[in-house]
Amino acid sequence: MHGFVHSIESFATFEGRGIRTAVFMSGCPLRCAFCHNPETWSPQGRKVLPEELAKQLLRFKPYFSRGGGITFSGGEPLCQAEFVLDTTTILKASNINVAIDSSISVLNESVISLYQSLDFVIADLKFHSPELYKSECKFDCFETVIKSLSYLHKSNIPVILRTVIIPTINDTIEDINAYFDLIKDFKNITCYELKPFHTMGFGKYEDMRIYNPYQNLPDADMSVVAMLQTHLNNLIKGAKH
Ligand code: SF4
């Protein structure tokens, strides 16, 4: 089965642990108002077979010591779960550490098979209510996201969780309490990071002539994000005792 790849970044240190190669898959069903990669929304991309892509990725193997590996990102890698699984199966046969970086907004049999083959999942918990997913991501996937987190917990698959903190949308202590309530029972979450919303990707919206719903929002205040992260860490620590 063919897949469609938008681009490959060979030294993506932010995409999980160690030096990792990020494969940005084409296509995403969400339209997050804070998306920094709108160029990956289209399902069109370089058409490849799993064997071709795996061969290309295995060239980076010498750089994958100390916990590095491959991270499938996007776009939304779960929209091409069968292709990602076929490629992962080849990579795992060569002992490569494989992860995905995903909105976890798709859950079906192919996605479950893919989850079972991964070393860990970098997952976004974008919002803490169905209403915010609908208004800010234009996709009614809150329930699927929570079901996916529950499935990953039951299967004991390690998850690095992330939330982007956006001024006036989800930047209060009450918001963080609501996020924590959703995840407090999931012991497979190895780390929960709050990321600051920033305006660096705004030029892409202008270049692509796409309406930018957050065009009047400022960057998130780093001291607010740090304060919220400390509050979240304390909640998580408290739940462990
Ligand atoms: S899920 Fe990711 S790629 Fe898709 S619109 Fe949202 S931020 Fe962009």
XYZ file of C-alpha atoms and ligand atoms in Angstrom:
249
model
C 0.000 0.000 0.000
C 1.325 3.448 -0.926
C 1.573 6.348 1.496
C 1.912 10.089 1.006
C 4.782 11.882 2.729
C 4.990 15.662 2.990
C 8.642 15.896 4.095
C 11.394 14.329 6.195
C 13.561 16.108 8.767
C 16.649 14.119 9.700
C 17.618 15.720 13.048
C 14.360 16.593 14.790
C 15.439 16.869 18.411
C 12.039 18.149 19.540
C 10.098 15.143 18.252
C 10.635 12.852 21.249
C 13.701 11.524 22.991
C 17.209 11.455 21.463
C 18.078 12.366 17.906
C 15.080 11.414 15.841
C 14.159 11.566 12.193
C 10.688 13.069 11.759
C 8.516 11.886 8.880
C 5.756 14.417 8.227
C 2.846 12.527 6.705
C 0.488 14.383 4.361
C -3.089 15.165 5.342
C -4.943 16.108 8.529
C -8.705 16.147 9.277
C -8.364 18.849 11.962
C -8.076 22.578 11.371
C -6.555 23.709 14.664
C -6.591 27.486 14.834
C -3.011 27.413 16.212
C -1.593 24.966 13.611
C 2.019 25.756 12.635
C 2.022 23.303 9.739
C -0.982 24.167 7.522
C 1.137 23.114 4.538
C 0.659 19.482 5.686
C -3.174 19.619 5.631
C -3.452 18.457 2.031
C -3.480 14.678 1.554
C -1.272 15.110 -1.519
C 2.443 14.431 -1.083
C 5.338 12.249 -2.257
C 3.859 8.848 -3.055
C 6.007 6.048 -1.594
C 5.874 2.363 -0.725
C 6.699 1.266 2.863
C 9.810 -0.569 1.600
C 11.098 2.570 -0.174
C 10.510 4.817 2.827
C 12.009 2.325 5.304
C 15.115 1.963 3.122
C 15.527 5.745 3.085
C 15.023 6.000 6.874
C 17.405 3.149 7.715
C 20.271 5.256 6.357
C 19.947 7.373 9.521
C 20.356 4.353 11.836
C 23.948 5.282 12.930
C 22.537 8.468 14.521
C 19.889 6.660 16.572
C 22.005 5.631 19.586
C 20.933 6.931 23.042
C 17.200 6.593 22.574
C 16.821 8.146 19.112
C 14.755 6.747 16.275
C 11.931 7.633 13.915
C 8.858 9.744 14.720
C 5.930 9.810 12.308
C 4.321 13.231 12.522
C 2.275 15.360 10.186
C -0.303 16.237 9.247
C -1.924 13.348 11.041
C -0.024 10.024 10.780
C -3.092 8.069 11.971
C -4.904 8.988 8.737
C -2.401 6.673 7.005
C -2.214 4.110 9.822
C -1.865 1.048 7.561
C 1.028 2.564 5.643
C 2.740 3.762 8.843
C 2.265 0.287 10.361
C 3.785 -1.452 7.310
C 6.772 0.914 7.411
C 7.104 0.514 11.196
C 7.127 -3.288 10.882
C 10.151 -3.067 8.569
C 11.895 -0.557 10.861
C 11.253 -2.674 13.972
C 12.877 -5.666 12.253
C 16.049 -3.520 12.292
C 15.573 -2.618 15.976
C 14.634 1.003 15.332
C 12.735 2.880 18.043
C 9.503 4.166 16.439
C 6.995 6.710 17.763
C 4.175 8.834 16.435
C 3.377 12.466 17.141
C -0.384 12.689 16.833
C -3.640 14.420 17.690
C -4.952 10.883 18.550
C -8.202 11.938 16.878
C -8.655 8.720 14.868
C -9.330 5.291 16.414
C -10.014 2.168 14.367
C -8.569 -1.338 13.944
C -5.617 -0.131 11.861
C -4.768 2.517 14.437
C -4.920 -0.073 17.237
C -2.553 -2.372 15.324
C -0.214 0.564 14.794
C -0.308 1.533 18.496
C 0.684 -2.051 19.387
C 3.814 -1.805 17.254
C 5.096 1.536 18.635
C 7.629 2.278 21.376
C 5.785 5.367 22.536
C 3.219 7.956 21.495
C 3.539 11.748 21.620
C -0.100 12.796 21.969
C -1.873 16.146 21.980
C -4.662 16.826 24.446
C -5.608 20.053 22.730
C -8.697 21.004 24.712
C -10.601 19.767 27.741
C -14.122 19.910 26.293
C -15.990 18.836 23.134
C -17.092 22.459 22.646
C -13.503 23.749 22.426
C -12.479 20.959 20.030
C -15.416 21.925 17.831
C -14.767 25.657 17.922
C -10.927 25.711 17.851
C -10.121 22.559 15.816
C -13.275 22.347 13.682
C -13.412 18.609 14.480
C -15.651 16.844 16.970
C -13.036 14.398 18.275
C -12.932 14.967 22.049
C -14.514 11.579 22.782
C -12.115 9.784 20.427
C -9.131 11.521 22.051
C -10.237 10.386 25.524
C -10.992 6.845 24.280
C -7.539 6.744 22.680
C -5.848 7.852 25.911
C -7.812 5.197 27.758
C -6.787 2.530 25.226
C -3.102 3.548 25.443
C -3.346 3.361 29.248
C -4.943 -0.101 29.227
C -2.273 -1.287 26.790
C 0.485 0.271 28.899
C 1.930 2.162 25.921
C 4.066 5.112 27.123
C 2.609 8.521 26.274
C 4.227 11.952 26.255
C 1.276 14.330 26.501
C 1.238 17.946 25.299
C -1.115 20.891 25.423
C -0.579 24.253 23.727
C -1.444 27.113 26.077
C -3.270 29.833 24.156
C -3.911 33.298 25.657
C -7.605 33.790 26.605
C -8.568 30.282 25.392
C -7.080 27.785 27.890
C -4.598 29.689 30.074
C -6.162 29.657 33.549
C -5.661 27.479 36.627
C -9.253 26.235 36.105
C -8.291 25.061 32.612
C -5.297 23.145 33.991
C -7.499 21.572 36.683
C -9.874 20.423 33.933
C -7.028 18.899 31.889
C -5.697 17.136 34.982
C -9.124 15.675 35.805
C -9.152 14.024 32.392
C -5.759 12.345 32.701
C -5.191 11.744 36.413
C -5.841 7.977 36.204
C -3.559 7.338 33.229
C -0.317 6.061 34.759
C 1.309 5.448 31.360
C 1.753 9.219 30.825
C 5.484 9.642 31.343
C 5.479 13.411 30.905
C 2.856 16.138 30.421
C 4.247 19.301 28.812
C 2.499 22.619 28.355
C 3.718 24.393 25.213
C 3.387 28.150 24.646
C 1.293 29.335 21.721
C 3.455 31.461 19.419
C 2.889 33.485 16.295
C 5.970 32.329 14.352
C 3.982 30.306 11.818
C 1.610 33.167 10.915
C 3.522 33.959 7.696
C 2.486 30.559 6.318
C -1.190 31.535 6.565
C -0.506 34.702 4.578
C 1.588 32.829 1.994
C -1.128 30.171 1.593
C -3.936 32.762 1.734
C -5.725 30.905 4.514
C -7.808 32.754 7.088
C -5.928 32.851 10.397
C -8.475 32.865 13.265
C -5.776 33.763 15.833
C -4.265 36.638 13.862
C -4.928 39.092 16.716
C -3.631 36.886 19.523
C -0.219 37.568 21.098
C 2.390 34.936 21.947
C 1.679 33.142 25.212
C 3.356 34.783 28.212
C 6.190 32.412 29.178
C 5.832 33.229 32.879
C 2.131 32.234 32.755
C 2.988 28.957 30.995
C 5.716 28.253 33.592
C 3.264 28.976 36.440
C 0.637 26.665 34.885
C 3.251 23.937 34.325
C 4.271 24.137 38.000
C 0.613 23.882 39.024
C 0.108 20.858 36.748
C 3.289 19.176 38.036
C 2.087 19.664 41.618
C -1.286 18.096 40.786
C 0.443 15.118 39.167
C 2.861 14.754 42.082
C -0.032 14.951 44.572
C -1.927 12.206 42.731
C 1.056 9.838 43.044
C 1.045 10.000 46.874
S -3.717 18.215 14.305
Fe -1.671 19.105 14.046
S -1.366 19.217 11.809
Fe -3.559 18.904 12.159
S -4.434 20.970 12.128
Fe -3.992 20.432 14.278
S -1.955 21.223 14.721
Fe -2.207 21.182 12.463
